[in-house]
XYZ file of C-alpha atoms in Angstrom:
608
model
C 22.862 -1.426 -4.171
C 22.151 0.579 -7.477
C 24.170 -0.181 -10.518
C 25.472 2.925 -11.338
C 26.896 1.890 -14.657
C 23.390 1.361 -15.922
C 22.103 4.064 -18.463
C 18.426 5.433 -18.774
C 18.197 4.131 -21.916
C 19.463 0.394 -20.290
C 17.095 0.844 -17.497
C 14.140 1.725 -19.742
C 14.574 -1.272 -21.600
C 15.383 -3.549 -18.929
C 12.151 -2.174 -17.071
C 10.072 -2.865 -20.236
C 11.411 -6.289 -20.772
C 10.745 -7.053 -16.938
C 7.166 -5.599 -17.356
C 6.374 -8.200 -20.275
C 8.058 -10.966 -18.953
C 5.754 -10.396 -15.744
C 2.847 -10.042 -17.548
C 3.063 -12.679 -20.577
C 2.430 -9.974 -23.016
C 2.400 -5.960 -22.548
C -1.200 -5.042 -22.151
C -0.949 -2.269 -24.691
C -3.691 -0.016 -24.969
C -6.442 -0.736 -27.401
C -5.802 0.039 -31.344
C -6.833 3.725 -31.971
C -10.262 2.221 -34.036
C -11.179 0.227 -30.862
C -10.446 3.561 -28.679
C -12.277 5.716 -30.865
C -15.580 3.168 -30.705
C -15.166 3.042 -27.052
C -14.875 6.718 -26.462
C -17.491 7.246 -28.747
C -20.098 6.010 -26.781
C -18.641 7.623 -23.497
C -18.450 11.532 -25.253
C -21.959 10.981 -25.888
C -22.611 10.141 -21.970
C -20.318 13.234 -21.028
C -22.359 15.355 -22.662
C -25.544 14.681 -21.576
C -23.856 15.295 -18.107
C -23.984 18.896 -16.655
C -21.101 20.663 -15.376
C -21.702 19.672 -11.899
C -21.961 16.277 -12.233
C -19.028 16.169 -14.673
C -17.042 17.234 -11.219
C -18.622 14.859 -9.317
C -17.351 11.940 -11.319
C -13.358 13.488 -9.947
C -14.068 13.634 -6.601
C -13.610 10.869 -4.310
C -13.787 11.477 -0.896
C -14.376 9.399 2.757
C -17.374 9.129 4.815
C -18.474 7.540 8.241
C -20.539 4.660 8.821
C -21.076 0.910 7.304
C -24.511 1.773 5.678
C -25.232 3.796 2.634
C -28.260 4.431 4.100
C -28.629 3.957 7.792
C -25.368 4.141 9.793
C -25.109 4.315 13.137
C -26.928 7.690 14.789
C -22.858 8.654 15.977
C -21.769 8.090 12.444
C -24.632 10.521 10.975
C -23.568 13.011 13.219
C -19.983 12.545 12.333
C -21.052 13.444 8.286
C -23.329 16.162 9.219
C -20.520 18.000 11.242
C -17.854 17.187 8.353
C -19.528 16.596 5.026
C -22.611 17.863 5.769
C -24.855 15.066 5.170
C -26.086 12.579 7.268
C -25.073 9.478 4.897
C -23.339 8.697 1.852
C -26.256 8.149 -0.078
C -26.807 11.434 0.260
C -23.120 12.909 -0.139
C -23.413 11.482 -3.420
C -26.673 12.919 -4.501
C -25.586 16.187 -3.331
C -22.294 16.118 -5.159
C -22.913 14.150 -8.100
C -19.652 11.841 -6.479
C -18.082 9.279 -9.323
C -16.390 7.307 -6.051
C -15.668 7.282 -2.542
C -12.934 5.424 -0.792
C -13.395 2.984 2.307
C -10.946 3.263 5.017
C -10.934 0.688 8.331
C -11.373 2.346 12.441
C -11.561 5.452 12.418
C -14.726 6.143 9.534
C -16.231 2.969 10.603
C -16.944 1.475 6.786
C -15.417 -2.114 7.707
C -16.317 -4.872 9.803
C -16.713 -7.876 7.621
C -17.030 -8.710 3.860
C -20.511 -9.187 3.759
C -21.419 -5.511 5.716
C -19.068 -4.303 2.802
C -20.648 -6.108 -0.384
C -23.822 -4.568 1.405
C -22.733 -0.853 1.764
C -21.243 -1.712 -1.898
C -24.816 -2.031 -3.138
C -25.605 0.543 -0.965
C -22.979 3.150 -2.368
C -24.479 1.687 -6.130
C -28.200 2.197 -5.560
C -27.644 6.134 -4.556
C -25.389 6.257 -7.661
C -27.860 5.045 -10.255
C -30.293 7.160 -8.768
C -28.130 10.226 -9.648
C -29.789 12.039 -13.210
C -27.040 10.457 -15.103
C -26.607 7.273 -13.484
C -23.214 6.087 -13.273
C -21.834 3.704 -10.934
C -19.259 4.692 -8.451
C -15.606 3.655 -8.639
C -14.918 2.312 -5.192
C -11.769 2.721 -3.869
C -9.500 1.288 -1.212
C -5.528 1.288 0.282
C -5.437 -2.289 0.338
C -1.294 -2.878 0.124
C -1.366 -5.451 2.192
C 1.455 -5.917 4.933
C 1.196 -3.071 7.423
C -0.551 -0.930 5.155
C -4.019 -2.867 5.045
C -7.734 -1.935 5.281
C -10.069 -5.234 5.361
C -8.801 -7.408 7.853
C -11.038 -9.850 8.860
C -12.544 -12.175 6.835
C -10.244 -11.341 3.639
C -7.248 -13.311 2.759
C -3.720 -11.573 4.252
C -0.754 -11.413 2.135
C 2.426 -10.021 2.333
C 3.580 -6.930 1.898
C 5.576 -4.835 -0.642
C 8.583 -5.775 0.991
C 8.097 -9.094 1.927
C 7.520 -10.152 -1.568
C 10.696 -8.947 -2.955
C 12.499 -10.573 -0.521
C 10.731 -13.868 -1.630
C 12.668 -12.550 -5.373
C 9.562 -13.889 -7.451
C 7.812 -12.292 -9.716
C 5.381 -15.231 -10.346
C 4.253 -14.722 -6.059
C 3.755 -11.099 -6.808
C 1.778 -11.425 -9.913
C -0.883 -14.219 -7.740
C -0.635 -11.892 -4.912
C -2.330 -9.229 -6.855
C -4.594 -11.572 -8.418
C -5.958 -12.973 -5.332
C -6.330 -9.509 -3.464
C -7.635 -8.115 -6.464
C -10.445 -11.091 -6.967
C -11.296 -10.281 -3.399
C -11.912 -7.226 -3.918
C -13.543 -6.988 -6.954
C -15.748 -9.843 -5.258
C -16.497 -7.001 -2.528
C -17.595 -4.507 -5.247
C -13.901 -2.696 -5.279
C -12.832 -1.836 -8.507
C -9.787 0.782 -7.698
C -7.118 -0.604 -5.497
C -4.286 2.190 -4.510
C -1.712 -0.257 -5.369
C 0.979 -1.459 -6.065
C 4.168 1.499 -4.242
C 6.392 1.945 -7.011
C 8.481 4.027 -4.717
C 12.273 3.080 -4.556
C 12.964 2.395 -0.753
C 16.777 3.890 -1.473
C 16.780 5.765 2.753
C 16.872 3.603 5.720
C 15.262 6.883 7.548
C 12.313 6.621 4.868
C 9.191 7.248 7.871
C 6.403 6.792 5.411
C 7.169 4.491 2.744
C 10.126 1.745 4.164
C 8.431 -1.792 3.937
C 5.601 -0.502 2.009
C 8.256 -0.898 -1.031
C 9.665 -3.654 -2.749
C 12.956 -2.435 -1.916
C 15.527 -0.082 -2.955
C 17.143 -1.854 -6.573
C 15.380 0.022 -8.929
C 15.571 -2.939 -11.878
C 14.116 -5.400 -8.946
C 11.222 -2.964 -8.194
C 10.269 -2.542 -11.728
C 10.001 -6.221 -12.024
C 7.440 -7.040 -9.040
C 5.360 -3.653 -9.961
C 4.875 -4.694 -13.444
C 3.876 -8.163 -11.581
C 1.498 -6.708 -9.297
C -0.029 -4.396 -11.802
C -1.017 -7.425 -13.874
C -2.344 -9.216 -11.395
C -4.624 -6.680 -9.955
C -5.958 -5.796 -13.329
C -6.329 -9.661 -14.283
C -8.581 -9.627 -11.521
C -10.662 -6.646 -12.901
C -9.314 -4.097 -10.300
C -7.755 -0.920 -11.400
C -4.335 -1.025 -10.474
C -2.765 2.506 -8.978
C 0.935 2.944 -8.908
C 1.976 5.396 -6.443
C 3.534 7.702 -5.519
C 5.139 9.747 -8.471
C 7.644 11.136 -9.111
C 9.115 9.190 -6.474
C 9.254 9.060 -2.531
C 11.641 6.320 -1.727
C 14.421 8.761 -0.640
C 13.024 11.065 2.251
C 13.057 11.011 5.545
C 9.987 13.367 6.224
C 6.871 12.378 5.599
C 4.092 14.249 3.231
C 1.449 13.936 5.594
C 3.114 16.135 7.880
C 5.294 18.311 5.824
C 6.543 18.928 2.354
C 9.775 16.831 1.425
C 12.468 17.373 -0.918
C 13.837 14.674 -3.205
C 17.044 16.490 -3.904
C 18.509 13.469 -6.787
C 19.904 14.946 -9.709
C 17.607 14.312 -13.493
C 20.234 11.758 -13.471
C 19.425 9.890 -10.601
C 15.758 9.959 -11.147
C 16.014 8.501 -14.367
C 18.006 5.896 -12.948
C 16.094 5.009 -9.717
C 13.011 6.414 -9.145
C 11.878 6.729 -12.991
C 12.235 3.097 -14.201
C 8.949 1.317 -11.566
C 6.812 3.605 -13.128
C 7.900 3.225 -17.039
C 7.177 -0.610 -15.965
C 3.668 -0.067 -14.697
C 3.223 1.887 -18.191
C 4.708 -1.224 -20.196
C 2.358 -3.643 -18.298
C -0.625 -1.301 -19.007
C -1.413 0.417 -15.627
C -4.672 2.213 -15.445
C -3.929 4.518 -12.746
C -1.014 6.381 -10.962
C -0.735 8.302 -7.734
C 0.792 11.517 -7.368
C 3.275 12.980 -4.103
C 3.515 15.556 -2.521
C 6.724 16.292 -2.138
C 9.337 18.841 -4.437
C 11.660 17.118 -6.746
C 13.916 20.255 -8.240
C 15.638 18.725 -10.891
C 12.035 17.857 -12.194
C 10.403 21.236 -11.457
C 12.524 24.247 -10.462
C 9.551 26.320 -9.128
C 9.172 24.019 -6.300
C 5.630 23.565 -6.657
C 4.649 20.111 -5.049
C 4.664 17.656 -7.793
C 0.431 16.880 -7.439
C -0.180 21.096 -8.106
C 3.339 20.333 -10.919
C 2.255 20.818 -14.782
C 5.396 20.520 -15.506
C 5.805 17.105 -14.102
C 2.641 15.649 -13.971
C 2.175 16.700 -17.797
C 5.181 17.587 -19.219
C 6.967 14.393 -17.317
C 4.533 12.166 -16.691
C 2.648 12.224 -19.608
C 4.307 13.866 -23.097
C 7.717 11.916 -21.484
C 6.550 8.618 -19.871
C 3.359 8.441 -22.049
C 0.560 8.022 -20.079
C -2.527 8.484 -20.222
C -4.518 6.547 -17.738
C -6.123 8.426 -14.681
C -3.395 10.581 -12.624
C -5.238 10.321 -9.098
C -3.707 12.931 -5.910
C -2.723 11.736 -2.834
C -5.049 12.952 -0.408
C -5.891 16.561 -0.321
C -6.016 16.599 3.417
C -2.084 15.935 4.279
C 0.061 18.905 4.731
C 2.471 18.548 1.784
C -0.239 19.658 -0.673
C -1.593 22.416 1.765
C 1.398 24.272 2.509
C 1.124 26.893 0.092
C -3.025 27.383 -1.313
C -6.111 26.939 0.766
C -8.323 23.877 0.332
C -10.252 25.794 -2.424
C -7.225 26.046 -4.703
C -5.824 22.845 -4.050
C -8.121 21.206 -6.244
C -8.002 23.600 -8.921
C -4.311 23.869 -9.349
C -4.098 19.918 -9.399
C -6.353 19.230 -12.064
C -4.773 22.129 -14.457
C -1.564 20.456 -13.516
C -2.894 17.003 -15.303
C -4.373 15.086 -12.421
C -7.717 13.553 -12.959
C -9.241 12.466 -9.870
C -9.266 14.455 -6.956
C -9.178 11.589 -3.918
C -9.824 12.729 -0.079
C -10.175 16.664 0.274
C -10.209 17.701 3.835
C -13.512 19.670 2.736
C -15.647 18.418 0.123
C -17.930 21.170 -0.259
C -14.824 23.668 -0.002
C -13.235 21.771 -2.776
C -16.445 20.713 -5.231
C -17.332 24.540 -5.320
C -13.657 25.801 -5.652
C -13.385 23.379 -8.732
C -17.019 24.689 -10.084
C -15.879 28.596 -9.513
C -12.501 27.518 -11.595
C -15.163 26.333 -14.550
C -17.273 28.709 -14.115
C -14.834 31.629 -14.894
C -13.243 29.846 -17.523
C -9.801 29.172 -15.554
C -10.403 25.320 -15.987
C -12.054 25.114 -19.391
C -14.761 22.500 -19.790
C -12.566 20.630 -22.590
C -10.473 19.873 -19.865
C -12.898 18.843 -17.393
C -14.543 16.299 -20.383
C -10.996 15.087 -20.758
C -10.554 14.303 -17.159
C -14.203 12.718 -17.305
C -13.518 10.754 -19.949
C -10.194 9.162 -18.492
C -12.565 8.243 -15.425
C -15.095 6.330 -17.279
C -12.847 4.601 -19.245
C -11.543 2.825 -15.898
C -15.219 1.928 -15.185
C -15.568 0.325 -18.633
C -12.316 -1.439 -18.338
C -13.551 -2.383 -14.684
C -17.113 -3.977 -16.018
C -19.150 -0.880 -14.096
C -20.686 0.546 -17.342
C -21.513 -2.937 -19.200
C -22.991 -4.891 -16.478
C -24.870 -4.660 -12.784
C -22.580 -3.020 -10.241
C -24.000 -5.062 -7.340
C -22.323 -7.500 -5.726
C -23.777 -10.901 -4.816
C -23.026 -12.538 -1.250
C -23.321 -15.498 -2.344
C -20.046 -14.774 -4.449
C -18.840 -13.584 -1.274
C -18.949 -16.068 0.368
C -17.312 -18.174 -1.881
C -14.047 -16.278 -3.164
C -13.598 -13.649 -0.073
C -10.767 -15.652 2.304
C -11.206 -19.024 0.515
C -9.596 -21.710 1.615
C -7.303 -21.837 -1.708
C -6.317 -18.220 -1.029
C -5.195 -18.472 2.107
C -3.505 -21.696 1.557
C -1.448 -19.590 -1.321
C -0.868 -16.620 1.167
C 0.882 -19.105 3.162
C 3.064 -20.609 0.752
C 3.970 -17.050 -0.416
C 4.472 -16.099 3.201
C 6.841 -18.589 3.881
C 9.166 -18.148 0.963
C 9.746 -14.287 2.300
C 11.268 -14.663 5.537
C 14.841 -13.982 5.548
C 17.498 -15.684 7.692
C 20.447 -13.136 8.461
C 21.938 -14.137 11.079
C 23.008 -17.995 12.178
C 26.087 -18.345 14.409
C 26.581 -21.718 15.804
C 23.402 -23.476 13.841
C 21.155 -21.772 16.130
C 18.267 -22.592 14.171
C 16.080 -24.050 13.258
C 15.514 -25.184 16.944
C 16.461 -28.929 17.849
C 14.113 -31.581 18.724
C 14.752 -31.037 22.871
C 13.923 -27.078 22.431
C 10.004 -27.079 23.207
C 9.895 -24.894 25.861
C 9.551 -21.042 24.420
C 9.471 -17.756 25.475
C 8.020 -15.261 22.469
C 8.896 -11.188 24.269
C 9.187 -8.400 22.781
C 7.606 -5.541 20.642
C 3.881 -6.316 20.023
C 2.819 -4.097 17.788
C -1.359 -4.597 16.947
C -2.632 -5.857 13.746
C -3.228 -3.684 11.307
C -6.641 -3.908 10.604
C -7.561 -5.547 14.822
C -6.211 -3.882 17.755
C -7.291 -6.607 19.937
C -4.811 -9.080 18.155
C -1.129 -8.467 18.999
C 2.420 -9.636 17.675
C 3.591 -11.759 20.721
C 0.845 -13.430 22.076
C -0.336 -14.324 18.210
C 3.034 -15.695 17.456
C 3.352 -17.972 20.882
C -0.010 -19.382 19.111
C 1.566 -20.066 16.218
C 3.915 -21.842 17.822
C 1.675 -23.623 20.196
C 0.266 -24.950 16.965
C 3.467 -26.361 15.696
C 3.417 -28.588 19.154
C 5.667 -26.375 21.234
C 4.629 -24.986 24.918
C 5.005 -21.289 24.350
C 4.516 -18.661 27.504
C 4.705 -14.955 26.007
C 5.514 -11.498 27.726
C 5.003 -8.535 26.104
C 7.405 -5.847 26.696
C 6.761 -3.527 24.149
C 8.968 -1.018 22.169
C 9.997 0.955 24.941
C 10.232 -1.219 27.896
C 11.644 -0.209 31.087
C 13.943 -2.087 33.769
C 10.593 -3.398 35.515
C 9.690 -4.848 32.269
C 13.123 -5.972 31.429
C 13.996 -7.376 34.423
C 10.273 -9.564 34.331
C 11.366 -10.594 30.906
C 14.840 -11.944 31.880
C 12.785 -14.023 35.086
C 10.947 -15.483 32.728
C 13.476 -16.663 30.245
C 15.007 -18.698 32.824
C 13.988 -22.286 32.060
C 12.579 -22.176 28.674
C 15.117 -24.104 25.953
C 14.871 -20.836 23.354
C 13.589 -17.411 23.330
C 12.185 -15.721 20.726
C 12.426 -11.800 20.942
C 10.429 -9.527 18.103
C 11.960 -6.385 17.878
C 10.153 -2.960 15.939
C 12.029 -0.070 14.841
C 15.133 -0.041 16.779
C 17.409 2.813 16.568
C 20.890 3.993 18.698
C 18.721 4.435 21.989
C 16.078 2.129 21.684
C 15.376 0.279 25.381
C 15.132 -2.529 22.908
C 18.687 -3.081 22.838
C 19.168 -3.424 26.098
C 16.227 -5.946 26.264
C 18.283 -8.321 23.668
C 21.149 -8.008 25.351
C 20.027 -8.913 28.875
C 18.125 -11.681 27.247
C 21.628 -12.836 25.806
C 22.727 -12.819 29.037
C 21.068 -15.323 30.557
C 22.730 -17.917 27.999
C 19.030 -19.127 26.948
C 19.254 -19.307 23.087
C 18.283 -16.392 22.224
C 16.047 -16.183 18.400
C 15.599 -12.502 17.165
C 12.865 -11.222 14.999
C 12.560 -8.071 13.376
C 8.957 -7.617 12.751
C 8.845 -4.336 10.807
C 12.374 -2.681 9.631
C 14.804 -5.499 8.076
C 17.479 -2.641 9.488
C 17.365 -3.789 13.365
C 20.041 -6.560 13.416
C 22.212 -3.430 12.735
C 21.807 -2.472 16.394
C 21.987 -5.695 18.015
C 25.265 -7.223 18.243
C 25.628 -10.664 19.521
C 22.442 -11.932 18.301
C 23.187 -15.586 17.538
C 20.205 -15.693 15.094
C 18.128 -13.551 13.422
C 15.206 -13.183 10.955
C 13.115 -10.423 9.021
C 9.637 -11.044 8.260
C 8.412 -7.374 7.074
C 5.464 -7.008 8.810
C 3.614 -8.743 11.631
C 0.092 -9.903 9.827
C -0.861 -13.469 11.074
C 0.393 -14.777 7.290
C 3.900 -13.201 8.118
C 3.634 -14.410 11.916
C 2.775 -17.982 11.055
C 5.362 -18.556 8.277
C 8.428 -16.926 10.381
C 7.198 -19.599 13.020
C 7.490 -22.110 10.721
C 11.149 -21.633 9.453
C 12.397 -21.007 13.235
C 10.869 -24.521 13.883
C 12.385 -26.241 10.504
C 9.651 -26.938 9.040
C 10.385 -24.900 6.180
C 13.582 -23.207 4.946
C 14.014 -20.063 4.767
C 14.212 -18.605 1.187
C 13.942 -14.906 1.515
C 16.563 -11.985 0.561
C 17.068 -9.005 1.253
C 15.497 -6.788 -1.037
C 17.223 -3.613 0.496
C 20.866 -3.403 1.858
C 21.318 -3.010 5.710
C 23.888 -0.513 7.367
C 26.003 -0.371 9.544
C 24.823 1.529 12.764
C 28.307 2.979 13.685
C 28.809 3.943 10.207
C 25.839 4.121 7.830
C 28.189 4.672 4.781
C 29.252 0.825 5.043
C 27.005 -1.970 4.656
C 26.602 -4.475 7.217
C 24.337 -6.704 5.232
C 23.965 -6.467 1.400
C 20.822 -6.646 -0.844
C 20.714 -10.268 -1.892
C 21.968 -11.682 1.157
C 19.909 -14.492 2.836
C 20.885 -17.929 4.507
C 19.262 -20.934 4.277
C 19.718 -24.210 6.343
C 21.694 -25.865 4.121
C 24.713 -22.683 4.486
């Protein structure tokens, strides 16, 4: 829980003293002589630069396909009817583009790391081609945990909230390094991490285990960490999402929330992440959209705020690193203007790049109508410029070749040392909570399993699920694991089938996701308890569902159900390690939420 006896000043300082101690030393910005050389030489690019390509370089939206050049027939049709283009190449000829962003499925960018490097080069060659050639800032949401775009082939690590239940800053900084070497490897030099968001509501639908947890000192301390290891790595590093969204339970894409904490409270919880990814030299930071009152009265959401983006953000916090939107297309930014004026109002309130409008060409020529008339002046638009290339300098795009090399590839992407570190990491982040009666780890005799329950799909490969992949984790560790997957609704068919099939084995395993006051997932547990099988529960997703399953003997969190997370919660219910994480968040009570059932910090290990 918060210590409310801490004061903003205390917090500040605490934060700052976390952020160095994570990083070695603060990576403060560059003394105003070196700053004044470097921008020197990037004023005189800006102005050879029209004003349409000075846009450009904000804009960074999606596309379809895995080629620059020649995607797939169905994916030029998909850009013609949206973008209208028929391939990225081309998107960023038309619009001058200083990035795009590469999302997994549904655009159809990802399949491996080699078809990436190549549409890297790709996405390069059409932006030295434009008639001021500047490379393209590629950007990605690569969290890891449940929020994860390159799957296969890359190495998996745990998420946000794994990590601070493993408590260790050291893990978080060489988590970021290793993603962030990966991608760089890839060509991607923008990495929309680390959340800085204070998980403080149980009922949080968008952010939950994509935070470190809800202690806003503890936060502060693994952001600072991650931050510094992305950015050792040569990846710009993107804090997100400010002011704050760790208390809502609506989510932005759908709707506009309303953080209603006091100026207070802010300063207390949701401020102090961010003043750490400042300290530890951040390059970028995400805006919300969502309304936070006691920061702006006029309710505007805090992406279209001046008054928080610049008169918080930066005259307050200090910084002056790139201020990037959360994507234009979700409903929390669109509530009130039209896709036009979206991008307009957000860069007069501060923010510099303009990531994912839900119409490019709606949005480039509402932004060049807004300079045109002189309602966004073009000092403003340099300024905005300049903040972008400064990132690309820092990043190695404006000194050097921008292409990628698969033979470098091949030999960082997934190696052998990074995965063997994921591992390691992995298994110091599950978190026992619940042991009656020495239930675990299992005994010698117990090698006969049954693994039922919620199978939720991998992230990034739908044909991989949670049960069947941890029975083969098992199976590895020398026990003869059957599975049944019964889902997160199953019904008495399903239960029933499950109970048959529990008879006989020596231990079952049951993964819950997400299990609330009517979940059929309850009553799945406790017919499984029933049968007088030791029974093993794993929440998979929410630390919070032991709260609704009395009688559980034992129980464990893992955060998220990526093979890394899988594998090491297999490994602890066997013995082979012990378990080592915390909670990083405090559990309630389901009959009465105002009383905690499980405390932040709490965590057993074998030897309680």
């Amino acid at each position: 829980m918060q210590d409310r006896s801490l004061s903003r000043r205390t917090v500040l300082a605490s934060a700052t003293v976390v952020a160095a101690s994570a990083t070695g030393a603060v990576d403060a910005a560059a003394t105003p002589a070196r700053v004044h050389r470097r921008d020197g030489r990037l004023r005189r690019i800006i102005s050879r630069m029209s004003i349409e390509a000075k846009i450009g370089q904000l804009f960074v939206p999606y596309f379809y396909g895995s080629s620059a050049t020649s995607p797939s027939q169905f994916d030029q049709d998909r850009n013609l009817r949206e973008l209208g283009v028929r391939t990225v190449a081309e998107l960023i000829a038309k619009y001058h583009l200083g990035g795009v962003i590469y999302f997994h499925g549904w655009t159809n960018n990802i399949h491996d790391p080699r078809q990436v490097a190549d549409l890297t080069n790709g996405v390069q060659r059409a932006s030295l081609a434009l008639p001021t050639p500047i490379p393209s800032l590629i950007s990605i949401d690569q969290e890891h945990g449940v929020n994860v775009r390159i799957g296969s082939g890359v190495t998996q690590l745990p998420g946000a909230m794994a990590l601070g239940a493993g408590r260790s800053l050291s893990d978080a900084r060489t988590a970021g390094r290793i993603s962030g070497t990966e991608l760089a490897a890839l060509g991607i030099h923008q990495n929309f991490a680390p959340v800085a968001d204070v998980n403080v509501n149980p009922a949080n639908p968008i952010i939950n285990i994509r935070s470190f947890g809800a202690d806003a000192r503890e936060v502060s301390g693994m952001v600072a960490a991650q931050v510094t290891g992305y950015q050792q790595a040569g990846v710009v590093a993107c804090a997100k999402h400010f002011p704050g969204h760790g208390d809502t339970a609506q989510d932005s894409h759908t709707g506009l929330p309303v953080i209603t904490h006091t100026r207070e409270e802010w300063d207390r919880i949701d401020a102090p992440p961010f003043r750490a990814a400042i300290a530890a030299g951040v390059d970028s930071i995400m805006t919300a959209h969502l309304q936070v009152p006691a920061l702006d009265p006029s309710n505007e959401p805090a992406t279209l705020s001046p008054t928080i983006l610049q008169g918080v953000l930066r005259d307050e916090l200090g910084f002056d690193g790139v201020i990037v939107t959360d994507a234009l297309n979700m409903a929390g930014v669109r509530t009130k203007y039209g896709d036009d004026r979206v991008p307009v109002l957000a860069l007069k309130a501060g923010a510099d790049q303009l990531l994912f409008p839900p119409d490019i060409g709606v949005a480039y020529h509402g932004v060049l109508a807004a300079v045109r008339s002189g309602e966004i002046r073009e000092d403003r638009l340099d300024a905005s410029v300049l903040r972008v290339l400064r990132v690309k300098e820092k990043a190695g795009l404006l000194s050097g070749s921008p292409y990628v090399s698969p033979r470098e590839v091949d030999r960082v992407v997934g190696s052998r040392g990074h995965r063997r570190a994921a591992a390691r990491i992995a298994e110091r982040t599950t978190t026992l909570l619940a042991n009656r009666k020495r239930t675990l780890p299992l005994r010698r005799g117990q090698r006969k399993l049954l693994v039922v329950g919620a199978s939720p799909a991998f992230p990034t490969d739908d044909t991989r699920t949670t049960v069947p992949e941890l029975a083969r984790a098992f199976g590895e560790l020398g026990y003869r694991a059957t599975h049944l997957a019964t889902g997160r609704a199953p019904d008495a068919a399903k239960i029933d089938e499950a109970v048959a099939a529990a008879r006989g084995r020596d231990a079952v395993v049951v993964t819950t996701e997400n299990v609330d006051a009517t979940s059929a997932q309850r009553t799945l547990v406790s017919r499984l308890l029933a049968t007088g099988v030791p029974v093993v529960h794993l929440a998979v997703r929410n630390p919070y569902d032991i709260a609704h399953l009395g009688g559980v003997p034992a129980s464990l969190a893992s955060y998220c159900w990526t093979e890394v997370e899988l594998r090491a919660a297999a490994r602890v219910i066997a013995g082979r390690v012990d378990p080592r994480g915390r909670l990083p968040v405090p559990v309630p009570r389901a009959d009465d939420p105002a009383r905690t059932l499980f405390r932040s910090g709490h965590g057993l290990s074998y030897d309680d």
